[in-house]
Coordinates of N, CA and C in Angstrom, one line a residue:
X232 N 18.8 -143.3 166.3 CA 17.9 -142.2 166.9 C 18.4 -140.8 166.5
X233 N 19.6 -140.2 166.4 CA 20.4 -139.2 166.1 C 20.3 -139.0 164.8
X234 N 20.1 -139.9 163.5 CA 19.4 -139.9 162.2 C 18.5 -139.2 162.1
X235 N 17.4 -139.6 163.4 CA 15.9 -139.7 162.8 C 15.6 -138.2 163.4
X236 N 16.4 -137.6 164.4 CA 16.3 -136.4 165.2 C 16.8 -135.3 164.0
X237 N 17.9 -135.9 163.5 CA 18.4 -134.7 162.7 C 17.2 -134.8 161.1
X238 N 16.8 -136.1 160.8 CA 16.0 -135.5 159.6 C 14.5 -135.3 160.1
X239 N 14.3 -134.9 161.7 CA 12.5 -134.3 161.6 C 13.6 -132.7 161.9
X240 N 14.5 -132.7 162.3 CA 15.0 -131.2 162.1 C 14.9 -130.5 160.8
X241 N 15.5 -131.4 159.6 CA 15.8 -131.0 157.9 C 14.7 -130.5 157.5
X242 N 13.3 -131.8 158.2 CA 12.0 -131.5 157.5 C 11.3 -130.0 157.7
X243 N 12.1 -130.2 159.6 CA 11.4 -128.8 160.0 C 11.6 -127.6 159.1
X244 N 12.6 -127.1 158.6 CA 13.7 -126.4 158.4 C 13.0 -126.3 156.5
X245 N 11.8 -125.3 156.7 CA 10.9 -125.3 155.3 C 11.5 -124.5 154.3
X246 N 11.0 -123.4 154.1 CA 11.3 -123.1 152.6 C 11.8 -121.8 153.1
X247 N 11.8 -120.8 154.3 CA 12.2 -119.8 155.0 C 13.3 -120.0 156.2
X248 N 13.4 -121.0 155.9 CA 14.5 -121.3 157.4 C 15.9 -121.0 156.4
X249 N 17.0 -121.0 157.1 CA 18.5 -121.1 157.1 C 18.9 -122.8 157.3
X250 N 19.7 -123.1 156.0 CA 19.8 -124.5 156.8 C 21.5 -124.5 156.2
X251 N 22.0 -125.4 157.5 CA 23.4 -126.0 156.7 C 23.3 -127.3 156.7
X252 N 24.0 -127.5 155.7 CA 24.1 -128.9 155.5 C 25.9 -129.7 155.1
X253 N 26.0 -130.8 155.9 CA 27.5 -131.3 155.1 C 27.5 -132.1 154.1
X254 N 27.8 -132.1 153.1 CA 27.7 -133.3 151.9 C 29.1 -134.4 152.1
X255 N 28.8 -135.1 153.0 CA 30.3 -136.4 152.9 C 30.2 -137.5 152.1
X256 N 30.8 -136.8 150.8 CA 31.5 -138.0 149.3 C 30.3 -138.2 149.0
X257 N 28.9 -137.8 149.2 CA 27.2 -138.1 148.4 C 26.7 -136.7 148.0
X258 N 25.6 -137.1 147.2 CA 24.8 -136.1 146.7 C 23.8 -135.2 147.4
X259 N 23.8 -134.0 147.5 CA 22.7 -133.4 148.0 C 22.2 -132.4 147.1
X260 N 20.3 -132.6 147.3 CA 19.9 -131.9 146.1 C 18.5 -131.5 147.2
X261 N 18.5 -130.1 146.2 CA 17.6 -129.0 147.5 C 16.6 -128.6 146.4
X262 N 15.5 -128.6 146.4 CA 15.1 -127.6 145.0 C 14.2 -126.6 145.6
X263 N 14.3 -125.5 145.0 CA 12.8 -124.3 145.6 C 11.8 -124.1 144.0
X264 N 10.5 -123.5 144.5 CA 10.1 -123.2 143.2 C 9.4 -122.2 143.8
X265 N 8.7 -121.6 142.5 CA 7.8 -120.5 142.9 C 6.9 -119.9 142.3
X266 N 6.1 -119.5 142.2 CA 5.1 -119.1 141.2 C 4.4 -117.6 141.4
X267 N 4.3 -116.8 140.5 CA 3.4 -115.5 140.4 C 2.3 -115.4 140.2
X268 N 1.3 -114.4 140.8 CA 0.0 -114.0 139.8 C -0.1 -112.8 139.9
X269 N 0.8 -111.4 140.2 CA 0.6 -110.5 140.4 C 1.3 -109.3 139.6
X270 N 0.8 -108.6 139.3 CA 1.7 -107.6 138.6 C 3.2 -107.1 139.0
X271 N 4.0 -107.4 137.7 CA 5.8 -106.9 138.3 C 5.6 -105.8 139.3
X272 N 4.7 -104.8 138.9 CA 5.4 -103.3 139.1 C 4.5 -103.5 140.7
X273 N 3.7 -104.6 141.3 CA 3.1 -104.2 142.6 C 4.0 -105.1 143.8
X274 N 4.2 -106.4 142.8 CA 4.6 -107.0 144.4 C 6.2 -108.1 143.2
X275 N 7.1 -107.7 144.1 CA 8.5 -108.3 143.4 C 8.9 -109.6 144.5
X276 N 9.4 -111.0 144.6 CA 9.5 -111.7 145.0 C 10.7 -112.2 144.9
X277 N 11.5 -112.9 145.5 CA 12.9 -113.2 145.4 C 13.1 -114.9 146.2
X278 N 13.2 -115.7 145.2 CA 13.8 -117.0 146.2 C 15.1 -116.7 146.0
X279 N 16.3 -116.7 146.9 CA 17.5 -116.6 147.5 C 18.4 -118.3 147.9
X280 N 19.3 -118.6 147.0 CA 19.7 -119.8 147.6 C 21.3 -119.2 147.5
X281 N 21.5 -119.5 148.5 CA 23.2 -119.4 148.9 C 24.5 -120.8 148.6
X282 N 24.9 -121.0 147.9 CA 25.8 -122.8 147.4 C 27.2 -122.1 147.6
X283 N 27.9 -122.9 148.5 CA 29.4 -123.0 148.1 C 29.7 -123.6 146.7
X284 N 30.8 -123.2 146.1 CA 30.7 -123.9 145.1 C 32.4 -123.9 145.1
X285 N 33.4 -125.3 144.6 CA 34.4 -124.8 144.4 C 35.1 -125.4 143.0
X286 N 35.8 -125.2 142.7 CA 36.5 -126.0 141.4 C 36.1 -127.2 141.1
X287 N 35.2 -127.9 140.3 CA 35.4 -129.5 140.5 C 33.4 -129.9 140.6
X288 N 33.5 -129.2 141.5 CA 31.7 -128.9 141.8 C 30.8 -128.8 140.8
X289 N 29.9 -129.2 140.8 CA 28.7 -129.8 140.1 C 27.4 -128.6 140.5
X290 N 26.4 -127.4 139.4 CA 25.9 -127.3 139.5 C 24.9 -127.9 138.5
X291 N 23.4 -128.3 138.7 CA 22.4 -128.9 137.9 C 21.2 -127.6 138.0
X292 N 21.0 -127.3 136.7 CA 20.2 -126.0 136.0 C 18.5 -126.7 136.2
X293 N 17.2 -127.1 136.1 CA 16.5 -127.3 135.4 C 15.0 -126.7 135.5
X294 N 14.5 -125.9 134.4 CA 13.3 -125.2 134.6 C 12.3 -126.0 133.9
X295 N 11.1 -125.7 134.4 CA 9.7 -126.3 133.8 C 8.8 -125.3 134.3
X296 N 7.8 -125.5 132.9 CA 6.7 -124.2 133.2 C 5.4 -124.7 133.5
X297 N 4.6 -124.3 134.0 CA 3.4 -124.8 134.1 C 2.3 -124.8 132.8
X298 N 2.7 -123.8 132.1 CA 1.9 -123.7 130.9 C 2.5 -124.7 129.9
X299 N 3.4 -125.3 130.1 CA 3.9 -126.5 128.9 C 4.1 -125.7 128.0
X300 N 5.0 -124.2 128.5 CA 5.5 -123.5 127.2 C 7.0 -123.8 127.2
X301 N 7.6 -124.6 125.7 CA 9.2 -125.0 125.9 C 10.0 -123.4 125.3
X302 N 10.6 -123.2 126.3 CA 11.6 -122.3 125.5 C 12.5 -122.4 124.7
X303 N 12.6 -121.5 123.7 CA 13.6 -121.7 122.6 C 15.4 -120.8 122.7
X304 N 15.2 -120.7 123.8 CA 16.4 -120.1 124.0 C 17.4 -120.4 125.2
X305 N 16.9 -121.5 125.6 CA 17.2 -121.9 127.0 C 18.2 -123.2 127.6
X306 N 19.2 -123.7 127.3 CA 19.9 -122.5 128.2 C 21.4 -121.8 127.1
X307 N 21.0 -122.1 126.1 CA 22.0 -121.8 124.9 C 22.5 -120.5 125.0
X308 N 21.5 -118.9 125.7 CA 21.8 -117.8 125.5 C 22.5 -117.4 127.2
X309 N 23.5 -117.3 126.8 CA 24.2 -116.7 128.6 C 24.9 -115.5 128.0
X310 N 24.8 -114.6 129.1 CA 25.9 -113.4 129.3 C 26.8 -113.7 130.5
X311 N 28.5 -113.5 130.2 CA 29.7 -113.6 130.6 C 30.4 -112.2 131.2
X312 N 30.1 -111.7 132.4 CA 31.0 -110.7 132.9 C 31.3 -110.6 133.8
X313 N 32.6 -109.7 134.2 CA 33.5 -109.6 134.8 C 33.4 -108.2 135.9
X314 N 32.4 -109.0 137.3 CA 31.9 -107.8 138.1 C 31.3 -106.8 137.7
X315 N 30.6 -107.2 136.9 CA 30.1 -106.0 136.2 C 28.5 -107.0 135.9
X316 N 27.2 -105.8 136.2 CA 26.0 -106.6 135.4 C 26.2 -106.9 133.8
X317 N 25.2 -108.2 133.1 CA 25.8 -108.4 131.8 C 24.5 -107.6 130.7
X318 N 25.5 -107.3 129.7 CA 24.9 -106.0 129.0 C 24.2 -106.8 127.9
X319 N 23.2 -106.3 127.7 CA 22.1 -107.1 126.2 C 23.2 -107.4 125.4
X320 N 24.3 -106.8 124.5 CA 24.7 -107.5 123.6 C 25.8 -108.5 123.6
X321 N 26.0 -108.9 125.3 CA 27.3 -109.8 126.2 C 26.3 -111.1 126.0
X322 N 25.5 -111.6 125.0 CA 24.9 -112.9 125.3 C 26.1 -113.7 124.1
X323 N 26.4 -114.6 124.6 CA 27.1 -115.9 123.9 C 26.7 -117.0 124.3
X324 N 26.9 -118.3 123.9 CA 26.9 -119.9 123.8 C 27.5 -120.6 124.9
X325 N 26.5 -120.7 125.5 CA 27.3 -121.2 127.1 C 27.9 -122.4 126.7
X326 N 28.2 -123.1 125.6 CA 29.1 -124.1 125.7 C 30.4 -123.4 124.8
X327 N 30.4 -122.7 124.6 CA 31.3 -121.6 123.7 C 32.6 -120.9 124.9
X328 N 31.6 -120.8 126.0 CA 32.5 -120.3 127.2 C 33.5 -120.9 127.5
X329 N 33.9 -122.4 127.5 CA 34.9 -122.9 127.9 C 35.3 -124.2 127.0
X330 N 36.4 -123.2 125.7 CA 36.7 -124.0 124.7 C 37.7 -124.8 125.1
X331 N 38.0 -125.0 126.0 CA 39.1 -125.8 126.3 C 38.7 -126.9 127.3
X332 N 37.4 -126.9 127.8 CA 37.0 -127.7 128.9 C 35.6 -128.3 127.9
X333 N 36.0 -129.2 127.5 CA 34.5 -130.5 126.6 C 33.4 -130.1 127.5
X334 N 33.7 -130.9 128.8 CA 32.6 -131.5 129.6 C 32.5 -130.4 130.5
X335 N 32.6 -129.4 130.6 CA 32.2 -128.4 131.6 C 30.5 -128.0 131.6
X336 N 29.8 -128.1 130.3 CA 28.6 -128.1 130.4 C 28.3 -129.2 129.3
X337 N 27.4 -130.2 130.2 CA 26.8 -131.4 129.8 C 25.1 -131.4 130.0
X338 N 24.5 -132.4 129.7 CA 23.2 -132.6 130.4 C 22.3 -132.4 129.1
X339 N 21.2 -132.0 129.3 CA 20.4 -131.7 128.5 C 20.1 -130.2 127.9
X340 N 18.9 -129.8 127.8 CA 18.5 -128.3 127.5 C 17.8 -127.4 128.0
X341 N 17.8 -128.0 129.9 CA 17.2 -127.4 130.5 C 15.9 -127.6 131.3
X342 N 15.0 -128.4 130.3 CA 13.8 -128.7 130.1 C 13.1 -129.8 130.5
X343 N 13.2 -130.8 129.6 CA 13.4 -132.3 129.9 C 14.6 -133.1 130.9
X344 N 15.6 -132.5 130.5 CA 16.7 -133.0 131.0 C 17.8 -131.2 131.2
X345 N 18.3 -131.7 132.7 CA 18.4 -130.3 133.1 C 20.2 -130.3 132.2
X346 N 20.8 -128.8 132.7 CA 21.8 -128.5 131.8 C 22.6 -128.6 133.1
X347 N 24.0 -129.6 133.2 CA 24.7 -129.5 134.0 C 26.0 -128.5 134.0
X348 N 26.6 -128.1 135.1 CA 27.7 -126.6 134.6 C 28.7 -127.2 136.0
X349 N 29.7 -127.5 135.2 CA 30.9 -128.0 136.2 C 31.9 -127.2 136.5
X350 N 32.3 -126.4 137.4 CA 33.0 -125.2 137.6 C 34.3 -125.6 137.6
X351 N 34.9 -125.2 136.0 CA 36.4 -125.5 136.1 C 37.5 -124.7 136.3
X352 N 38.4 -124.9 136.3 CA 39.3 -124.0 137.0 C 40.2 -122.6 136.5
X353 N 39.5 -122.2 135.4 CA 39.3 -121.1 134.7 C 38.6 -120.4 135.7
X354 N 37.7 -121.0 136.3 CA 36.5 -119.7 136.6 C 37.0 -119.3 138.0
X355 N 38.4 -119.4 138.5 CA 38.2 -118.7 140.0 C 38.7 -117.4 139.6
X356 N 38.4 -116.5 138.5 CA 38.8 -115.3 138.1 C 37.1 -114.9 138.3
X357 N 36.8 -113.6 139.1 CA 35.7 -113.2 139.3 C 34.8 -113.1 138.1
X358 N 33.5 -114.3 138.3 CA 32.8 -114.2 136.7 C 31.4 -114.3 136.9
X359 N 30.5 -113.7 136.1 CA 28.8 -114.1 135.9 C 28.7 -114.6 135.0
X360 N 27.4 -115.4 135.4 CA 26.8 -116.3 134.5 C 25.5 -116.3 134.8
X361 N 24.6 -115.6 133.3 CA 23.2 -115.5 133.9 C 22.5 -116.5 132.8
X362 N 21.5 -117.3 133.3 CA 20.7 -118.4 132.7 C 19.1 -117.6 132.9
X363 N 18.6 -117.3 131.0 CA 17.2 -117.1 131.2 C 16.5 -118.0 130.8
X364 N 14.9 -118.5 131.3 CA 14.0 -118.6 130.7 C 13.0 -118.0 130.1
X365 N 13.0 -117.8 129.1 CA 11.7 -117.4 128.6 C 10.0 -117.5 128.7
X366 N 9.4 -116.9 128.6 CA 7.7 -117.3 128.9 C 7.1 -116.8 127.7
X367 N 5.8 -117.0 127.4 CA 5.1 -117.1 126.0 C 4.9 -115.2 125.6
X368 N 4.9 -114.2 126.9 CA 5.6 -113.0 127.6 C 6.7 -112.6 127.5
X369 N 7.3 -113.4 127.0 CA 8.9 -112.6 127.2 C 9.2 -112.2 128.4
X370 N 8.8 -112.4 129.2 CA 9.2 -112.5 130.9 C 10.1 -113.8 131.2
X371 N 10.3 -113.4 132.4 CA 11.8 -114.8 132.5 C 12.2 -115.0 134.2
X372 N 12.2 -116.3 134.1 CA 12.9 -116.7 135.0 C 14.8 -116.4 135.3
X373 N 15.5 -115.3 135.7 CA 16.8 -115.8 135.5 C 17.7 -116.2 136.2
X374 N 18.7 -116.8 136.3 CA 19.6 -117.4 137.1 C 20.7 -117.2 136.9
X375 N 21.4 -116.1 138.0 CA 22.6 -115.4 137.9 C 23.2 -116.1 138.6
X376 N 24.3 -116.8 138.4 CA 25.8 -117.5 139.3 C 27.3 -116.6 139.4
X377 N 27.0 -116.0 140.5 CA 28.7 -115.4 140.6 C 29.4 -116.2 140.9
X378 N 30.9 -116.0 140.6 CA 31.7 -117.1 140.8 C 32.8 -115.8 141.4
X379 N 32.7 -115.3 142.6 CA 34.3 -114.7 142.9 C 35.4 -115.5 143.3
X380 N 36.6 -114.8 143.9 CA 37.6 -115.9 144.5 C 37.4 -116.6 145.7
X381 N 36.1 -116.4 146.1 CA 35.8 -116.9 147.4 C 34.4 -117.8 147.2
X382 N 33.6 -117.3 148.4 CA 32.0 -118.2 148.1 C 31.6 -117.2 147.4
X383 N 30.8 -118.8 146.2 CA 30.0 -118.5 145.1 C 28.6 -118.2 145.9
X384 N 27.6 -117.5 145.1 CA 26.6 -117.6 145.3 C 25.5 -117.6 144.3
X385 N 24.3 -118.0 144.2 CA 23.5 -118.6 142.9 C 22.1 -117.8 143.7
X386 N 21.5 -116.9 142.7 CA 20.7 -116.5 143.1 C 19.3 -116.2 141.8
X387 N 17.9 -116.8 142.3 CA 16.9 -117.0 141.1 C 16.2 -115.9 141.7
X388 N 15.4 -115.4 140.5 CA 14.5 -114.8 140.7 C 13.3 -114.9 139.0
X389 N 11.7 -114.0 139.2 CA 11.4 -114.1 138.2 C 10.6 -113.0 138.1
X390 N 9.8 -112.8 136.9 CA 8.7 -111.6 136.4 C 7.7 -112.8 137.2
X391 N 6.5 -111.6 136.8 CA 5.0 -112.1 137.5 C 4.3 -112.3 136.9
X392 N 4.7 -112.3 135.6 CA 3.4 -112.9 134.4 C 3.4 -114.6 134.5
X393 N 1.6 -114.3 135.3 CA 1.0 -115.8 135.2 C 1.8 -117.1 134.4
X394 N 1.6 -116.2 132.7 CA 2.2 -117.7 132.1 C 4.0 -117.9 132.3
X395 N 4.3 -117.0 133.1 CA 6.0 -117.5 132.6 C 6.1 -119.1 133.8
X396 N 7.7 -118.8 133.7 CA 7.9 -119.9 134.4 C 7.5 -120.6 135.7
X397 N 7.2 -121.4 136.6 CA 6.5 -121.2 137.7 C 7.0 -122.3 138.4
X398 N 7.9 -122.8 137.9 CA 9.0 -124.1 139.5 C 10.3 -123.4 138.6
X399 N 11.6 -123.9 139.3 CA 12.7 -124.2 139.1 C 13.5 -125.1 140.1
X400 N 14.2 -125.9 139.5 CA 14.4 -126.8 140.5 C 16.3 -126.7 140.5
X401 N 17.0 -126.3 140.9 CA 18.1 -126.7 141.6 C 19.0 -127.6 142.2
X402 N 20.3 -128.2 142.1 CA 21.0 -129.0 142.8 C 22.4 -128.6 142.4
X403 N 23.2 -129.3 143.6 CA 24.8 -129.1 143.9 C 25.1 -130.3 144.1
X404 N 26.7 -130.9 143.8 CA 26.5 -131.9 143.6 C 28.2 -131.5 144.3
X405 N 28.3 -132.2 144.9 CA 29.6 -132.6 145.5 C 30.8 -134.0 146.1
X406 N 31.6 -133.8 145.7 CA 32.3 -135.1 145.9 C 33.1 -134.9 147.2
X407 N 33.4 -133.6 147.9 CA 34.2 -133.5 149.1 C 33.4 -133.5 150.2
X408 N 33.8 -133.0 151.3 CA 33.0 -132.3 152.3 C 32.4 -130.9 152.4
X409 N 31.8 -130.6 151.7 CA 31.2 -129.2 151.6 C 30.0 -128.7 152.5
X410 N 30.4 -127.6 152.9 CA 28.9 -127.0 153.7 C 27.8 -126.5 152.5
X411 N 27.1 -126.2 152.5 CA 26.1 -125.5 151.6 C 25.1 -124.9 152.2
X412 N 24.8 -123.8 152.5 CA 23.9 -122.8 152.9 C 22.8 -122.6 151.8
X413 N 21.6 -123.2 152.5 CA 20.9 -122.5 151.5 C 19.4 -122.2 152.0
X414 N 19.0 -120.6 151.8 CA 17.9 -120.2 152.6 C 17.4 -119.7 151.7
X415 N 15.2 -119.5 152.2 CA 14.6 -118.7 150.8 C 14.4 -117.5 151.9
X416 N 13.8 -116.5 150.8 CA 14.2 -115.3 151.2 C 13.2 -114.6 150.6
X417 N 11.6 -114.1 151.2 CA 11.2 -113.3 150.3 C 10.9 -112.1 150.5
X418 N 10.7 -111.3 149.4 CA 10.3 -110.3 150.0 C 9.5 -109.2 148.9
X419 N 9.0 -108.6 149.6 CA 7.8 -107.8 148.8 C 8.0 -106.6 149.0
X420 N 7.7 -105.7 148.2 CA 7.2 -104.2 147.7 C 6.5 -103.5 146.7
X421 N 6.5 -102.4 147.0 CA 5.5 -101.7 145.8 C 6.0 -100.6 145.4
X422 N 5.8 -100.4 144.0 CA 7.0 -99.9 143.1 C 6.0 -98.4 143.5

């Protein structure tokens, strides 16, 4: 009965709520998506997901567009910086990042098969990691991952051209007991 109480609670608990969750030794996977039809410059949107993340931890990348446009740059092009936003010419080879760690990024390309990024223990030095998608626009889905010495946080957002990307799906993958906070968050204005 205490099962069934707590998952009509999870169910309750939509796409605007705050939720915590424990992951004990299993998998938990949350995904949000989102979609545009409005001009950048009138109404800006933000889905907000908050992840503990610690050494050892399992993040899973994967975008899909509605227009069945595959990007050619995805997720091969990342920028790497140090508290600082990353500058147009800071893009390198996300498997280039960590020549000493093989399996730190596995998986596929995003697309078909999502791109997995395993937080190794190089990264408790304060670091970004921003993941774009591209759209047939040049507009983009991106996905910035801070990694400070403390809680990480993973935060999506996108442009509002129709054709760009229009789900992204998300997971965390853990082997300990982890909390994981994760809330959407929108919000609007006009430029």
């Amino acid at each position: 009965m205490k099962h069934l109480v707590r998952l009509a609670v999870a169910l309750s608990l939509c796409s605007f709520a705050v939720q915590i969750v424990f992951v004990r030794g299993d998998t938990y996977d949350r995904s949000g998506s989102f979609s545009f039809d409005q001009d950048l410059l009138e109404t800006t949107q933000h889905d907000t997901y908050n992840v503990h993340l610690e050494v050892g931890d399992t993040l899973t990348i994967l975008c899909k567009n509605g227009s069945k446009f595959r990007p050619s740059k995805f997720p091969e092009m990342v920028c790497l910086s140090d508290r600082a936003n990353c500058k147009d010419d800071a893009a390198v080879n996300l498997k280039q990042l960590f020549p000493s760690k093989k399996n730190a990024v596995t998986g596929g390309d995003g697309w078909e098969k999502p791109v997995v990024l395993t937080v190794p223990d190089e990264m408790r030095v304060p670091t970004r990691l921003s993941f774009a998608c591209l759209s047939p626009k040049n507009h983009a889905i991106q996905f910035e991952v801070d990694i400070p010495r403390g809680i990480k946080n993973l935060k999506t957002w996108a442009g509002t051209d129709p054709e760009a990307f229009s789900a992204a799906v998300l997971s965390t993958r853990a082997s300990l007991l982890l909390p994981v906070s994760l809330g959407l968050a929108v919000y609007f204005g006009s430029h």
